[in-house]
């Protein structure tokens, strides 16, 4: 119900966040556990996620695009796009973040052949914490190392691994030709 939806959205916003919903805000997808489980499982199997690209610009010259942040939208059975803020909390609840990371990485690498733009793609803490999932990411990147100079993987400040793990991750990515960046650094203090 609405309480479950509010909780899922608040969890997706991070620390010290809350969400207030009313009946008019309920989505066409439905807000119960089973409906989301079914929708997301099928969408992951059928790769029903669209890529969106948000320009990241230089602060002194906003006409200068540094790279594009890769975002996703879930496409429901009616062809409607659902923003990530709505479905990511459910992905996390079902333990499917690494599954979505892998799909997004594959989709990004497929479309990179069609342009020369530099991109940044987020990796979840679930992928970082799972050696098998991280191994699949490295395997995929190894097969596409020619895109390394144009694809940066991002992790959030709140999901930083221990220093030794972070150094190992950075070293392995660098060996494959890719880089790692930290997003939202210092955000919890502002």
PDB file of C-alpha atoms in Angstrom:
ATOM      1  CA  UNK A   1       0.000   0.000   0.000  1.00  0.00           C
ATOM      2  CA  UNK A   2       0.924   3.620   0.380  1.00  0.00           C
ATOM      3  CA  UNK A   3       2.967   3.007   3.514  1.00  0.00           C
ATOM      4  CA  UNK A   4       5.071   0.427   1.675  1.00  0.00           C
ATOM      5  CA  UNK A   5       5.520   2.824  -1.248  1.00  0.00           C
ATOM      6  CA  UNK A   6       6.529   5.690   1.068  1.00  0.00           C
ATOM      7  CA  UNK A   7       9.008   3.449   2.885  1.00  0.00           C
ATOM      8  CA  UNK A   8      10.503   2.240  -0.399  1.00  0.00           C
ATOM      9  CA  UNK A   9      10.888   5.815  -1.677  1.00  0.00           C
ATOM     10  CA  UNK A  10      12.352   7.077   1.602  1.00  0.00           C
ATOM     11  CA  UNK A  11      14.876   4.216   1.641  1.00  0.00           C
ATOM     12  CA  UNK A  12      15.954   5.243  -1.845  1.00  0.00           C
ATOM     13  CA  UNK A  13      16.632   8.820  -0.750  1.00  0.00           C
ATOM     14  CA  UNK A  14      19.317   7.964   1.797  1.00  0.00           C
ATOM     15  CA  UNK A  15      19.888   9.098   5.367  1.00  0.00           C
ATOM     16  CA  UNK A  16      17.416  11.271   7.262  1.00  0.00           C
ATOM     17  CA  UNK A  17      14.777  11.308   4.534  1.00  0.00           C
ATOM     18  CA  UNK A  18      11.030  10.871   4.709  1.00  0.00           C
ATOM     19  CA  UNK A  19       8.222  10.736   2.179  1.00  0.00           C
ATOM     20  CA  UNK A  20       4.552  11.588   2.575  1.00  0.00           C
ATOM     21  CA  UNK A  21       2.089  10.133   0.057  1.00  0.00           C
ATOM     22  CA  UNK A  22      -1.644  10.341  -0.392  1.00  0.00           C
ATOM     23  CA  UNK A  23      -4.080   8.218  -2.350  1.00  0.00           C
ATOM     24  CA  UNK A  24      -3.859  10.540  -5.362  1.00  0.00           C
ATOM     25  CA  UNK A  25      -0.130   9.733  -5.610  1.00  0.00           C
ATOM     26  CA  UNK A  26      -0.587   5.985  -6.080  1.00  0.00           C
ATOM     27  CA  UNK A  27       0.971   4.691  -9.280  1.00  0.00           C
ATOM     28  CA  UNK A  28      -0.579   2.739 -12.104  1.00  0.00           C
ATOM     29  CA  UNK A  29       1.939  -0.036 -11.504  1.00  0.00           C
ATOM     30  CA  UNK A  30       0.503  -0.746  -8.074  1.00  0.00           C
ATOM     31  CA  UNK A  31       2.386  -0.522  -4.860  1.00  0.00           C
ATOM     32  CA  UNK A  32       2.219  -3.994  -3.449  1.00  0.00           C
ATOM     33  CA  UNK A  33       5.188  -6.277  -3.051  1.00  0.00           C
ATOM     34  CA  UNK A  34       3.967  -8.951  -5.469  1.00  0.00           C
ATOM     35  CA  UNK A  35       3.186  -6.498  -8.292  1.00  0.00           C
ATOM     36  CA  UNK A  36       6.633  -4.901  -8.089  1.00  0.00           C
ATOM     37  CA  UNK A  37       8.354  -8.288  -7.832  1.00  0.00           C
ATOM     38  CA  UNK A  38       6.616  -9.542 -10.946  1.00  0.00           C
ATOM     39  CA  UNK A  39       7.094  -6.322 -12.926  1.00  0.00           C
ATOM     40  CA  UNK A  40      10.786  -5.966 -12.102  1.00  0.00           C
ATOM     41  CA  UNK A  41      11.644  -9.624 -12.599  1.00  0.00           C
ATOM     42  CA  UNK A  42      10.069  -9.592 -16.068  1.00  0.00           C
ATOM     43  CA  UNK A  43      11.625  -6.229 -16.934  1.00  0.00           C
ATOM     44  CA  UNK A  44      15.094  -7.505 -15.987  1.00  0.00           C
ATOM     45  CA  UNK A  45      14.603 -10.705 -17.994  1.00  0.00           C
ATOM     46  CA  UNK A  46      13.277  -8.774 -21.008  1.00  0.00           C
ATOM     47  CA  UNK A  47      15.748  -5.870 -20.642  1.00  0.00           C
ATOM     48  CA  UNK A  48      12.930  -3.314 -20.470  1.00  0.00           C
ATOM     49  CA  UNK A  49      15.100  -0.479 -19.196  1.00  0.00           C
ATOM     50  CA  UNK A  50      15.835   2.626 -21.262  1.00  0.00           C
ATOM     51  CA  UNK A  51      19.023   4.594 -20.905  1.00  0.00           C
ATOM     52  CA  UNK A  52      18.847   8.337 -20.288  1.00  0.00           C
ATOM     53  CA  UNK A  53      21.850  10.631 -20.343  1.00  0.00           C
ATOM     54  CA  UNK A  54      22.234  13.678 -18.105  1.00  0.00           C
ATOM     55  CA  UNK A  55      25.016  16.097 -19.067  1.00  0.00           C
ATOM     56  CA  UNK A  56      27.594  16.890 -16.393  1.00  0.00           C
ATOM     57  CA  UNK A  57      29.017  20.327 -17.120  1.00  0.00           C
ATOM     58  CA  UNK A  58      32.002  22.353 -15.959  1.00  0.00           C
ATOM     59  CA  UNK A  59      31.114  24.805 -13.197  1.00  0.00           C
ATOM     60  CA  UNK A  60      33.002  27.713 -14.831  1.00  0.00           C
ATOM     61  CA  UNK A  61      31.625  27.004 -18.328  1.00  0.00           C
ATOM     62  CA  UNK A  62      28.229  25.320 -18.325  1.00  0.00           C
ATOM     63  CA  UNK A  63      28.407  24.984 -22.122  1.00  0.00           C
ATOM     64  CA  UNK A  64      31.294  22.526 -21.634  1.00  0.00           C
ATOM     65  CA  UNK A  65      29.963  18.980 -21.163  1.00  0.00           C
ATOM     66  CA  UNK A  66      32.489  16.892 -19.219  1.00  0.00           C
ATOM     67  CA  UNK A  67      30.596  13.625 -19.598  1.00  0.00           C
ATOM     68  CA  UNK A  68      27.084  12.208 -19.404  1.00  0.00           C
ATOM     69  CA  UNK A  69      25.692  10.480 -16.323  1.00  0.00           C
ATOM     70  CA  UNK A  70      23.788   7.335 -17.313  1.00  0.00           C
ATOM     71  CA  UNK A  71      20.316   7.066 -15.785  1.00  0.00           C
ATOM     72  CA  UNK A  72      17.651   4.450 -16.340  1.00  0.00           C
ATOM     73  CA  UNK A  73      13.902   4.248 -16.715  1.00  0.00           C
ATOM     74  CA  UNK A  74      11.872   1.093 -16.324  1.00  0.00           C
ATOM     75  CA  UNK A  75       9.395   0.536 -19.140  1.00  0.00           C
ATOM     76  CA  UNK A  76       6.187  -1.024 -17.819  1.00  0.00           C
ATOM     77  CA  UNK A  77       3.788  -3.332 -19.690  1.00  0.00           C
ATOM     78  CA  UNK A  78       1.929  -0.323 -21.124  1.00  0.00           C
ATOM     79  CA  UNK A  79       5.144   1.230 -22.466  1.00  0.00           C
ATOM     80  CA  UNK A  80       5.229   3.952 -19.785  1.00  0.00           C
ATOM     81  CA  UNK A  81       8.597   5.047 -18.393  1.00  0.00           C
ATOM     82  CA  UNK A  82       8.983   4.769 -14.616  1.00  0.00           C
ATOM     83  CA  UNK A  83      11.821   6.855 -13.092  1.00  0.00           C
ATOM     84  CA  UNK A  84      14.577   5.157 -11.117  1.00  0.00           C
ATOM     85  CA  UNK A  85      13.548   6.836  -7.856  1.00  0.00           C
ATOM     86  CA  UNK A  86      10.342   4.859  -8.037  1.00  0.00           C
ATOM     87  CA  UNK A  87      11.742   1.372  -8.814  1.00  0.00           C
ATOM     88  CA  UNK A  88      15.276   1.341  -7.341  1.00  0.00           C
ATOM     89  CA  UNK A  89      14.105   0.924  -3.730  1.00  0.00           C
ATOM     90  CA  UNK A  90      12.193  -2.180  -4.829  1.00  0.00           C
ATOM     91  CA  UNK A  91      15.215  -3.511  -6.765  1.00  0.00           C
ATOM     92  CA  UNK A  92      17.247  -3.123  -3.568  1.00  0.00           C
ATOM     93  CA  UNK A  93      14.576  -4.799  -1.440  1.00  0.00           C
ATOM     94  CA  UNK A  94      14.493  -7.829  -3.733  1.00  0.00           C
ATOM     95  CA  UNK A  95      18.308  -8.073  -3.748  1.00  0.00           C
ATOM     96  CA  UNK A  96      18.518  -7.447  -7.505  1.00  0.00           C
ATOM     97  CA  UNK A  97      20.849  -4.436  -7.577  1.00  0.00           C
ATOM     98  CA  UNK A  98      23.763  -6.449  -8.983  1.00  0.00           C
ATOM     99  CA  UNK A  99      21.426  -7.857 -11.617  1.00  0.00           C
ATOM    100  CA  UNK A 100      20.415  -4.342 -12.690  1.00  0.00           C
ATOM    101  CA  UNK A 101      24.062  -3.178 -12.630  1.00  0.00           C
ATOM    102  CA  UNK A 102      25.040  -5.970 -15.014  1.00  0.00           C
ATOM    103  CA  UNK A 103      22.146  -5.203 -17.369  1.00  0.00           C
ATOM    104  CA  UNK A 104      22.893  -1.466 -17.346  1.00  0.00           C
ATOM    105  CA  UNK A 105      26.587  -2.072 -18.024  1.00  0.00           C
ATOM    106  CA  UNK A 106      25.762  -4.334 -20.966  1.00  0.00           C
ATOM    107  CA  UNK A 107      23.269  -1.803 -22.389  1.00  0.00           C
ATOM    108  CA  UNK A 108      25.746   1.073 -22.017  1.00  0.00           C
ATOM    109  CA  UNK A 109      28.552  -0.836 -23.707  1.00  0.00           C
ATOM    110  CA  UNK A 110      26.257  -1.861 -26.580  1.00  0.00           C
ATOM    111  CA  UNK A 111      25.295   1.714 -27.382  1.00  0.00           C
ATOM    112  CA  UNK A 112      28.783   3.222 -26.911  1.00  0.00           C
ATOM    113  CA  UNK A 113      29.717   2.101 -30.427  1.00  0.00           C
ATOM    114  CA  UNK A 114      27.213   4.652 -31.783  1.00  0.00           C
ATOM    115  CA  UNK A 115      28.871   7.789 -30.364  1.00  0.00           C
ATOM    116  CA  UNK A 116      32.082   9.253 -28.974  1.00  0.00           C
ATOM    117  CA  UNK A 117      30.701  10.755 -25.756  1.00  0.00           C
ATOM    118  CA  UNK A 118      32.192   9.973 -22.355  1.00  0.00           C
ATOM    119  CA  UNK A 119      29.820   8.344 -19.868  1.00  0.00           C
ATOM    120  CA  UNK A 120      29.626   7.669 -16.127  1.00  0.00           C
ATOM    121  CA  UNK A 121      27.716   4.661 -14.802  1.00  0.00           C
ATOM    122  CA  UNK A 122      26.954   3.959 -11.151  1.00  0.00           C
ATOM    123  CA  UNK A 123      27.730   0.602  -9.542  1.00  0.00           C
ATOM    124  CA  UNK A 124      25.704  -0.455  -6.510  1.00  0.00           C
ATOM    125  CA  UNK A 125      27.121  -1.527  -3.187  1.00  0.00           C
ATOM    126  CA  UNK A 126      25.552  -4.949  -3.837  1.00  0.00           C
ATOM    127  CA  UNK A 127      27.864  -5.459  -6.809  1.00  0.00           C
ATOM    128  CA  UNK A 128      30.881  -4.209  -4.875  1.00  0.00           C
ATOM    129  CA  UNK A 129      30.150  -6.560  -1.960  1.00  0.00           C
ATOM    130  CA  UNK A 130      29.599  -9.644  -4.139  1.00  0.00           C
ATOM    131  CA  UNK A 131      32.839 -11.122  -5.552  1.00  0.00           C
ATOM    132  CA  UNK A 132      30.932 -13.144  -8.165  1.00  0.00           C
ATOM    133  CA  UNK A 133      28.949 -10.103  -9.389  1.00  0.00           C
ATOM    134  CA  UNK A 134      32.082  -7.947  -9.416  1.00  0.00           C
ATOM    135  CA  UNK A 135      33.911 -10.678 -11.327  1.00  0.00           C
ATOM    136  CA  UNK A 136      31.200 -10.577 -14.013  1.00  0.00           C
ATOM    137  CA  UNK A 137      31.596  -6.803 -14.247  1.00  0.00           C
ATOM    138  CA  UNK A 138      35.368  -7.193 -14.734  1.00  0.00           C
ATOM    139  CA  UNK A 139      34.805  -9.916 -17.335  1.00  0.00           C
ATOM    140  CA  UNK A 140      32.393  -7.670 -19.276  1.00  0.00           C
ATOM    141  CA  UNK A 141      34.762  -4.702 -19.064  1.00  0.00           C
ATOM    142  CA  UNK A 142      37.706  -6.852 -20.197  1.00  0.00           C
ATOM    143  CA  UNK A 143      35.779  -7.723 -23.381  1.00  0.00           C
ATOM    144  CA  UNK A 144      35.147  -4.000 -24.016  1.00  0.00           C
ATOM    145  CA  UNK A 145      38.408  -2.442 -22.826  1.00  0.00           C
ATOM    146  CA  UNK A 146      38.520  -0.207 -25.929  1.00  0.00           C
ATOM    147  CA  UNK A 147      35.728   1.837 -24.270  1.00  0.00           C
ATOM    148  CA  UNK A 148      37.808   2.333 -21.104  1.00  0.00           C
ATOM    149  CA  UNK A 149      38.902   5.896 -21.826  1.00  0.00           C
ATOM    150  CA  UNK A 150      35.247   6.942 -22.267  1.00  0.00           C
ATOM    151  CA  UNK A 151      33.505   5.043 -19.444  1.00  0.00           C
ATOM    152  CA  UNK A 152      33.909   5.900 -15.782  1.00  0.00           C
ATOM    153  CA  UNK A 153      32.320   3.736 -13.114  1.00  0.00           C
ATOM    154  CA  UNK A 154      30.954   5.584 -10.109  1.00  0.00           C
ATOM    155  CA  UNK A 155      30.329   4.596  -6.527  1.00  0.00           C
ATOM    156  CA  UNK A 156      28.574   6.658  -3.887  1.00  0.00           C
ATOM    157  CA  UNK A 157      30.372   8.009  -0.850  1.00  0.00           C
ATOM    158  CA  UNK A 158      27.995   6.040   1.378  1.00  0.00           C
ATOM    159  CA  UNK A 159      29.008   2.735  -0.234  1.00  0.00           C
ATOM    160  CA  UNK A 160      32.784   3.055  -0.078  1.00  0.00           C
ATOM    161  CA  UNK A 161      34.475  -0.256   0.695  1.00  0.00           C
ATOM    162  CA  UNK A 162      37.386  -0.508   3.105  1.00  0.00           C
ATOM    163  CA  UNK A 163      40.584   1.171   1.883  1.00  0.00           C
ATOM    164  CA  UNK A 164      42.326  -2.068   0.817  1.00  0.00           C
ATOM    165  CA  UNK A 165      39.260  -3.166  -1.163  1.00  0.00           C
ATOM    166  CA  UNK A 166      38.934   0.277  -2.745  1.00  0.00           C
ATOM    167  CA  UNK A 167      42.602   0.248  -3.781  1.00  0.00           C
ATOM    168  CA  UNK A 168      42.185  -3.242  -5.275  1.00  0.00           C
ATOM    169  CA  UNK A 169      39.033  -2.200  -7.150  1.00  0.00           C
ATOM    170  CA  UNK A 170      40.747   0.907  -8.528  1.00  0.00           C
ATOM    171  CA  UNK A 171      43.826  -1.099  -9.555  1.00  0.00           C
ATOM    172  CA  UNK A 172      41.764  -3.744 -11.366  1.00  0.00           C
ATOM    173  CA  UNK A 173      39.708  -1.127 -13.202  1.00  0.00           C
ATOM    174  CA  UNK A 174      42.826   0.819 -14.161  1.00  0.00           C
ATOM    175  CA  UNK A 175      44.440  -2.376 -15.525  1.00  0.00           C
ATOM    176  CA  UNK A 176      41.378  -2.812 -17.754  1.00  0.00           C
ATOM    177  CA  UNK A 177      41.602   0.814 -18.905  1.00  0.00           C
ATOM    178  CA  UNK A 178      38.615   2.132 -16.920  1.00  0.00           C
ATOM    179  CA  UNK A 179      38.449   4.678 -14.125  1.00  0.00           C
ATOM    180  CA  UNK A 180      36.493   5.006 -10.901  1.00  0.00           C
ATOM    181  CA  UNK A 181      34.934   8.127  -9.463  1.00  0.00           C
ATOM    182  CA  UNK A 182      33.214   8.988  -6.232  1.00  0.00           C
ATOM    183  CA  UNK A 183      29.790  10.614  -6.444  1.00  0.00           C
ATOM    184  CA  UNK A 184      28.034  12.739  -3.832  1.00  0.00           C
ATOM    185  CA  UNK A 185      31.291  13.191  -1.924  1.00  0.00           C
ATOM    186  CA  UNK A 186      30.723  15.375   1.128  1.00  0.00           C
ATOM    187  CA  UNK A 187      26.981  15.481   0.502  1.00  0.00           C
ATOM    188  CA  UNK A 188      26.143  14.152   3.939  1.00  0.00           C
ATOM    189  CA  UNK A 189      27.852  17.178   5.484  1.00  0.00           C
ATOM    190  CA  UNK A 190      26.115  19.862   3.438  1.00  0.00           C
TER     191      UNK A 190
END
